mmCIF file of C-alpha atoms in Angstrom:
data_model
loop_
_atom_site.group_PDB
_atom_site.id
_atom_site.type_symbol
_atom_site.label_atom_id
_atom_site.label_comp_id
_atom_site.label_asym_id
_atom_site.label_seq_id
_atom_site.Cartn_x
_atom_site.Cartn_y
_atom_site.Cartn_z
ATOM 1 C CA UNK A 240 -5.227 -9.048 41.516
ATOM 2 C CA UNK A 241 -7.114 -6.232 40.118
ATOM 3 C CA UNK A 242 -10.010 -4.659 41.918
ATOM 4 C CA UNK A 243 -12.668 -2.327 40.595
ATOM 5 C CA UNK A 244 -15.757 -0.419 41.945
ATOM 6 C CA UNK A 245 -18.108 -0.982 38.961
ATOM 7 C CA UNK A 246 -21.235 0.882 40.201
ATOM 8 C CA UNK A 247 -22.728 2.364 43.393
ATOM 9 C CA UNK A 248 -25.775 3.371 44.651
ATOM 10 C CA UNK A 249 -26.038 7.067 42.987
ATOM 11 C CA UNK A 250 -24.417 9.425 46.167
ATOM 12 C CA UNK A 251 -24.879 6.125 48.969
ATOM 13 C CA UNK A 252 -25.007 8.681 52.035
ATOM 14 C CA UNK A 253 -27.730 10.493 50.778
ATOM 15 C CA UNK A 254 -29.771 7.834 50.519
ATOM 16 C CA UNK A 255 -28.823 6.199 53.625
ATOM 17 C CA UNK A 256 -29.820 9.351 55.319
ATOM 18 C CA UNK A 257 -32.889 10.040 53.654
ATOM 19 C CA UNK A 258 -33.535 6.667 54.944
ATOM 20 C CA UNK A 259 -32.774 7.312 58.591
ATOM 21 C CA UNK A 260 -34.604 10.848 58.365
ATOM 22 C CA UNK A 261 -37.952 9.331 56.938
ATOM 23 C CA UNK A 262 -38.093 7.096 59.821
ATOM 24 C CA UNK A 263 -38.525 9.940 62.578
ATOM 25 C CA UNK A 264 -40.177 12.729 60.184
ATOM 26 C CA UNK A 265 -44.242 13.148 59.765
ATOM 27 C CA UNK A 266 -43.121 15.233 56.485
ATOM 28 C CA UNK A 267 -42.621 13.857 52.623
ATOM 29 C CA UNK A 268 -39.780 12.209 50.994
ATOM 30 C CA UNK A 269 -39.525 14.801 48.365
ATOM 31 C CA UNK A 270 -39.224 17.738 51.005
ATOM 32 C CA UNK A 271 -37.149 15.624 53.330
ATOM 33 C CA UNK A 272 -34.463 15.768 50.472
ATOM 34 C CA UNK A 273 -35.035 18.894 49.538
ATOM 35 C CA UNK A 274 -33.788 19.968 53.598
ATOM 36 C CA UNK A 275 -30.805 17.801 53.596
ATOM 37 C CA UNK A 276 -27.401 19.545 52.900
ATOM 38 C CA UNK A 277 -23.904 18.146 52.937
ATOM 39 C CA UNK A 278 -22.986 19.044 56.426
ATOM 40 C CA UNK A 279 -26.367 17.454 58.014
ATOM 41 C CA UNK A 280 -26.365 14.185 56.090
ATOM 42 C CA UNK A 281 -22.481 13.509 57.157
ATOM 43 C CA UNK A 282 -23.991 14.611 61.017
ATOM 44 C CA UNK A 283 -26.757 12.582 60.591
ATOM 45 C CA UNK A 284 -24.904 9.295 59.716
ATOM 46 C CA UNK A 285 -22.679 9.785 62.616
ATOM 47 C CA UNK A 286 -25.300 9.920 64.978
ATOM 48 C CA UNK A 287 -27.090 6.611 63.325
ATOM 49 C CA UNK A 288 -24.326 4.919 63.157
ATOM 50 C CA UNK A 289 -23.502 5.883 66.351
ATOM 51 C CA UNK A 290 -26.832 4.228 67.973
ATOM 52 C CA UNK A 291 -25.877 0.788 65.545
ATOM 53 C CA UNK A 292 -28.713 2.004 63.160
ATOM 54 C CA UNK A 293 -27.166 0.304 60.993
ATOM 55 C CA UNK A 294 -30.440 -0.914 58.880
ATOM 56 C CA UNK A 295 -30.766 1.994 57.143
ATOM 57 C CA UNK A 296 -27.161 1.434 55.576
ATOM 58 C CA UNK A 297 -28.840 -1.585 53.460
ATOM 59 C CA UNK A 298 -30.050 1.427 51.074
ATOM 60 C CA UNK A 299 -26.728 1.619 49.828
ATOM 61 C CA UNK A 300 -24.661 -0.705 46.941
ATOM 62 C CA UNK A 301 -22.033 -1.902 45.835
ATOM 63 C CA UNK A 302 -20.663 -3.674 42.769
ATOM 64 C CA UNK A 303 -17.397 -4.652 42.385
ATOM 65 C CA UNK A 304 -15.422 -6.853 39.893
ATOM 66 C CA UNK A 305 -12.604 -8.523 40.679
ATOM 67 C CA UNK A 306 -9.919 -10.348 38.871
ATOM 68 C CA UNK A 307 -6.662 -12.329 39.089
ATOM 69 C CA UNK A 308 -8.144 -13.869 42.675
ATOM 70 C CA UNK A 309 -7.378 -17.801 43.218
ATOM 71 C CA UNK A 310 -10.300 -20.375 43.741
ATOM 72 C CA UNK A 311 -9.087 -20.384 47.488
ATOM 73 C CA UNK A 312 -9.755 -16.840 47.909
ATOM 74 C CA UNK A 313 -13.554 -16.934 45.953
ATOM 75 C CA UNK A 314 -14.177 -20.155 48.475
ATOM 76 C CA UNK A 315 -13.966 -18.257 51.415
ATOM 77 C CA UNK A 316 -15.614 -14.938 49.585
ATOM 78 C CA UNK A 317 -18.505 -16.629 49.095
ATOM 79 C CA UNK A 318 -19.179 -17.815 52.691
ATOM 80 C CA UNK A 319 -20.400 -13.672 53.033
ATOM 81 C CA UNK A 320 -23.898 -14.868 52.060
ATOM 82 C CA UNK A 321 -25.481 -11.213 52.070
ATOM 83 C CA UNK A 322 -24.385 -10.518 49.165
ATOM 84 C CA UNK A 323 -25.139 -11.411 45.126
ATOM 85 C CA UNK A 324 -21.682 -13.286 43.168
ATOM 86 C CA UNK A 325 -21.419 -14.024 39.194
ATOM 87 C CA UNK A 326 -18.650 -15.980 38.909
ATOM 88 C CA UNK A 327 -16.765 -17.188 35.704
ATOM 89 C CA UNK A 328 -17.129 -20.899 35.656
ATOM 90 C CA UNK A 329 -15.061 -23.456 34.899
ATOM 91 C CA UNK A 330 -17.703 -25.583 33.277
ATOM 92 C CA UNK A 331 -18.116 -23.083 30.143
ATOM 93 C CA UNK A 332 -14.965 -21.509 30.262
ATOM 94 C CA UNK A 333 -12.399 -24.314 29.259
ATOM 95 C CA UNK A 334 -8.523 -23.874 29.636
ATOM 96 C CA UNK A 335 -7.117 -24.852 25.952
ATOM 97 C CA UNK A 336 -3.775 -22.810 27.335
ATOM 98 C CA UNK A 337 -2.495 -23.086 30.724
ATOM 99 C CA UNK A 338 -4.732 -21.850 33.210
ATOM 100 C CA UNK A 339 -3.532 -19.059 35.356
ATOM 101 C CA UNK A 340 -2.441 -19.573 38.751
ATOM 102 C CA UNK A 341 -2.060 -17.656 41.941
ATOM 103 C CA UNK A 342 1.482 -18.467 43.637
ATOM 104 C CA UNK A 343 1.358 -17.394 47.618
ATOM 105 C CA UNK A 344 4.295 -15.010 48.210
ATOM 106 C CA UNK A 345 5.650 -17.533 50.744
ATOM 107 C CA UNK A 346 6.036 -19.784 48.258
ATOM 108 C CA UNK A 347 7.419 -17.650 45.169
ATOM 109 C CA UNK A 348 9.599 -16.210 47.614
ATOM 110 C CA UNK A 349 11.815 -19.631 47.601
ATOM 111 C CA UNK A 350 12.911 -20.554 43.984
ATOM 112 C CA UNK A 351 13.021 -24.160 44.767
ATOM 113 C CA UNK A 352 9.777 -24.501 46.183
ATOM 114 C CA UNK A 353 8.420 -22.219 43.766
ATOM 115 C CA UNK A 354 9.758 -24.090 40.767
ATOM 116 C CA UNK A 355 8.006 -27.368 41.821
ATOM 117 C CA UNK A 356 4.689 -25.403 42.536
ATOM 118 C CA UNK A 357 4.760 -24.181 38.610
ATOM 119 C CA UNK A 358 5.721 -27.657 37.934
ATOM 120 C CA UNK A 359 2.730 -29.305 39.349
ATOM 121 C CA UNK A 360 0.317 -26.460 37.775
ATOM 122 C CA UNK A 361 1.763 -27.739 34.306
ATOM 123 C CA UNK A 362 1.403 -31.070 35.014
ATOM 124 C CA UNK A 363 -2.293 -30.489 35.886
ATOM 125 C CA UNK A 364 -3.152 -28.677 32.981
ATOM 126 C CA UNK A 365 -1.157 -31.587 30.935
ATOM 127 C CA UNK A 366 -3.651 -33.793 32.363
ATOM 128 C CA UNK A 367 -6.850 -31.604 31.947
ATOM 129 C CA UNK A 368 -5.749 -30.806 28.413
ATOM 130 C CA UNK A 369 -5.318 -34.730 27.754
ATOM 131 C CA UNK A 370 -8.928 -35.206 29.414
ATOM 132 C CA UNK A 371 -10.282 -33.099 27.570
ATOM 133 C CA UNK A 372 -9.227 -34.310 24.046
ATOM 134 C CA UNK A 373 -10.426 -37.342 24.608
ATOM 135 C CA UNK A 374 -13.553 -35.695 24.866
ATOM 136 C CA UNK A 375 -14.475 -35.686 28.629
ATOM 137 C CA UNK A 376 -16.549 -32.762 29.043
ATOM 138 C CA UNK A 377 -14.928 -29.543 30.351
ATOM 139 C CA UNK A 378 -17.309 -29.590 34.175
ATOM 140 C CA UNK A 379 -15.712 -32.972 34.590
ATOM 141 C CA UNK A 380 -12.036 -32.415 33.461
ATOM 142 C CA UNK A 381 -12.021 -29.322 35.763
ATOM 143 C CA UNK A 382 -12.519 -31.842 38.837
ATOM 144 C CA UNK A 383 -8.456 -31.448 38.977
ATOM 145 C CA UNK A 384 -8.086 -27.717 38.876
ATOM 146 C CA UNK A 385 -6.441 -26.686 42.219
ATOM 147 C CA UNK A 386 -7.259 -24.065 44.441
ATOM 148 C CA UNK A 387 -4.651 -21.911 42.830
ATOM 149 C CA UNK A 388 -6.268 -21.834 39.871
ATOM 150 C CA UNK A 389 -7.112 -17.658 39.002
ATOM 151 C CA UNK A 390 -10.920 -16.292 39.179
ATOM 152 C CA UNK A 391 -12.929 -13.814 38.067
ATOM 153 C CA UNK A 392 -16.009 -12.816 40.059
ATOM 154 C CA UNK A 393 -18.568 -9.767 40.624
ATOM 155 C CA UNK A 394 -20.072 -9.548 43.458
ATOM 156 C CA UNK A 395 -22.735 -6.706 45.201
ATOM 157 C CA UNK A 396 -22.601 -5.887 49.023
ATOM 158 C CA UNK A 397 -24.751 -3.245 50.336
ATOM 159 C CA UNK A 398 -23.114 -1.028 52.588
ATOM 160 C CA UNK A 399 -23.856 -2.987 56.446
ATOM 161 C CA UNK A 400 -22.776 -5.946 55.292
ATOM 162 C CA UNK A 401 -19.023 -4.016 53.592
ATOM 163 C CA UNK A 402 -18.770 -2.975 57.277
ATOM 164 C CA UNK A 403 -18.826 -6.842 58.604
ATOM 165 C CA UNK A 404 -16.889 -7.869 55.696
ATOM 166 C CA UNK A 405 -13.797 -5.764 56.312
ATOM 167 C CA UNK A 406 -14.018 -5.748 59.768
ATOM 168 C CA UNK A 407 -13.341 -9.688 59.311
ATOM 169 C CA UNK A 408 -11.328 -9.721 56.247
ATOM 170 C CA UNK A 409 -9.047 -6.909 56.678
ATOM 171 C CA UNK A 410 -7.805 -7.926 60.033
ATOM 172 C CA UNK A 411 -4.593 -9.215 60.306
ATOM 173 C CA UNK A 412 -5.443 -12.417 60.899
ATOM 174 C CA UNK A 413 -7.096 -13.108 57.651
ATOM 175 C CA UNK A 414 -5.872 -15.120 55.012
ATOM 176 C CA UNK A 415 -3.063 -12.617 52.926
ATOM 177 C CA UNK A 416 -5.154 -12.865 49.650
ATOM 178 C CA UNK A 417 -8.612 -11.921 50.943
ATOM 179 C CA UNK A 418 -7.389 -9.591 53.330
ATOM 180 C CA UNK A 419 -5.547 -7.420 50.439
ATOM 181 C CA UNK A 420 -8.741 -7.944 48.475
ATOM 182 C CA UNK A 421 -10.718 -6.463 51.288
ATOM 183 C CA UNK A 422 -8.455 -3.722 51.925
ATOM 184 C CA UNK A 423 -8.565 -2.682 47.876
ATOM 185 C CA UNK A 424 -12.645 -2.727 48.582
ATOM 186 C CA UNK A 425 -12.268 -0.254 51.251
ATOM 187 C CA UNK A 426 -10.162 2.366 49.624
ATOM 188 C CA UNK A 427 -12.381 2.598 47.101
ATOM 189 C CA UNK A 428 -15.616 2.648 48.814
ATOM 190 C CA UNK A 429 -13.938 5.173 50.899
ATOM 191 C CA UNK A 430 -13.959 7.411 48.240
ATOM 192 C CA UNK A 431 -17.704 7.648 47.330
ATOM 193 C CA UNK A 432 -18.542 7.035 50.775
ATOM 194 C CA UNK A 433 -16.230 8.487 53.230
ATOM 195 C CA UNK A 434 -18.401 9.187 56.494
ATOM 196 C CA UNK A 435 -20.411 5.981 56.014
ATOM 197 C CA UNK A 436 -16.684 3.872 55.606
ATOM 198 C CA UNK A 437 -14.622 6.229 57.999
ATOM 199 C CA UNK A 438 -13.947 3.973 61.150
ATOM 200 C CA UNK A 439 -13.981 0.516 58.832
ATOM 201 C CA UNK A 440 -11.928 -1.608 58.841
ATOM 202 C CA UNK A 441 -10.419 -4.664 61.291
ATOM 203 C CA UNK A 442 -12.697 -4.316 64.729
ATOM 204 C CA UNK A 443 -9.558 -2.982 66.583
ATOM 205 C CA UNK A 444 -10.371 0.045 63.966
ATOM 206 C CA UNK A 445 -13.109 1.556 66.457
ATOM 207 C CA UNK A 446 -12.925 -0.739 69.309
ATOM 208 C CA UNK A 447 -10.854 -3.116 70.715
ATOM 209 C CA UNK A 448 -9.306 -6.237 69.349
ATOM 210 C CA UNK A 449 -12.094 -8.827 68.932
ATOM 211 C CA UNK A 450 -9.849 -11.480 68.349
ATOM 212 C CA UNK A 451 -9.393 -12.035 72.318
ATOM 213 C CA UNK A 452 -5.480 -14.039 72.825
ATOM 214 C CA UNK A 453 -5.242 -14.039 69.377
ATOM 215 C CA UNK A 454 -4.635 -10.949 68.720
ATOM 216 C CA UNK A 455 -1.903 -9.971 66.399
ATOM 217 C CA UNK A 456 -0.764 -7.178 69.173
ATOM 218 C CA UNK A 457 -0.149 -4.730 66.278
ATOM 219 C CA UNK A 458 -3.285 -2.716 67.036
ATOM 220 C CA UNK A 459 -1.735 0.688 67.383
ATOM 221 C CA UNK A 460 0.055 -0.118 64.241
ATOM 222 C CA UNK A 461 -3.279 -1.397 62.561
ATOM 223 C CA UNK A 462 -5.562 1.336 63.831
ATOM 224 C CA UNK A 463 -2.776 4.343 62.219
ATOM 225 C CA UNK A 464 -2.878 2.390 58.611
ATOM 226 C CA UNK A 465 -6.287 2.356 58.305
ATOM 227 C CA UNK A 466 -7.212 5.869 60.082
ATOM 228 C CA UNK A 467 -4.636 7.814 57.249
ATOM 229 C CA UNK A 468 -6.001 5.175 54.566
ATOM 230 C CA UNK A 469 -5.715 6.827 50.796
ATOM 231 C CA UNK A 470 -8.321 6.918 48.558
#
C-alpha cells in the first residue's frame, strides 16, 4: 500500500480560521488576514472546534492518491460519500499479465492456505485472459476479478469530513486494510495541519469509546498511539 498527500489547501488552518473569524467580525477579509498570527489562528481553532464549529473546517482540502489497496478496501472507501474518488477502472485498464492481488496477513501468514489463495488468483486471471482472447470485451471479462484484486484511487476530503473518516476507520474495529490506510492519511495530514488533526483519530481519541460493548478495551493503549503519533 502506498499512500501520498498530493495537494492541500495552501496553509488549511489559515483558511479555516479566516473562515471562523469573518463570521463574527464587521471588518474586511483582507485586514482580517492581515491580524491573524500563528499563535491566534492555532487559539482560534481550538476554541471553534471546541464549540463543534466544525463548518468552517469544509474550507480546507485534501487530495490524496493511493495505491496497492484491494477492491475490498475501495468498496467500503467509497461508502464516505463527502468526498470526490477517480478510480482506475477495470473496464479500460485490461490485465494482459496477472493482475495484482492483495493477500490478508491472516492468510499469507499460513503457507498452505496462502498457496491455494495465489492458486485461485492464477486460475482467475487464466480464465479472464482466455475471455478475453476470444474477444469478450475487457468490462465484461472483469465480472470475475475478486475483491483482492489491487486498486488505484484519488480521492479529496475536506478537512470535517477527514475527522469522521478516521474517527471510524482508524478504530480498532475497522477492517485491517482501511484502518492502516486511514491511519497513513492521518500522519500526513498531521503534518500540514497539526492543530486542526491533533485529537483525531478513533472516537476513544477525545472521548470515550463509541463503540458501546464492543469495544476493543484497548483504549488507554489506543488513545497513547495516536496522542505521540509521528509525522
Amino acid at each position: 500500500m502506498k499512500v501520498t498527500l498530493l495537494q492541500h489547501t495552501p496553509d488549511p488552518e489559515m483558511a479555516v480560521a479566516l473562515a471562523a473569524r469573518l463570521c463574527y467580525s464587521p471588518i474586511g477579509i483582507d485586514e482580517l488576514k492581515e491580524r491573524l498570527s500563528r499563535s491566534d489562528i492555532s487559539a482560534f481553532l481550538d476554541k471553534i472546534m471546541s464549540l463543534g464549529h466544525q463548518s468552517v473546517l469544509e474550507h480546507a482540502s485534501f487530495t490524496f492518491g493511493i495505491e496497492g489497496i484491494s477492491r475490498a478496501t475501495s468498496h467500503q472507501l467509497v461508502r464516505h460519500r463527502i468526498a470526490s474518488y477517480s478510480q482506475q477502472s477495470q473496464r479500460y485498464v485490461t490485465h494482459t499479465e496477472q493482475f495484482s492481488a492483495v493477500i490478508p496477513p491472516s492468510i499469507a501468514g499460513r503457507p498452505d492456505l496462502a498457496a491455494r489463495f495465489k492458486s485461485q488468483l492464477k486460475a482467475l486471471h487464466d480464465t479472464y485472459a482466455e475471455l478475453f482472447e476470444a474477444g469478450i470485451p475487457a468490462e465484461d471479462a472483469r465480472y470475475i476479478l475478486p475483491n483482492a484484486a489491487e486498486t488505484k484511487i484519488i480521492m479529496t476530503m475536506n478537512a470535517r469530513e477527514l475527522l469522521h473518516f478516521f474517527g471510524l476507520r482508524c478504530c480498532e474495529r475497522a477492517q485491517w486494510e482501511i484502518r492502516a490506510m486511514a491511519v497513513e492519511m492521518l500522519r500526513l495530514v498531521k503534518g500540514v495541519a497539526p492543530t486542526i488533526f491533533r485529537d483525531a483519530g478513533p472516537g476513544c481519541v477525545a472521548g470515550p469509546c463509541p463503540e458501546g460493548t464492543m469495544t476493543c478495551g484497548k483504549i488507554v493503549e489506543v488513545r497513547k498511539r495516536f496522542k505521540e503519533m509521528y509525522v
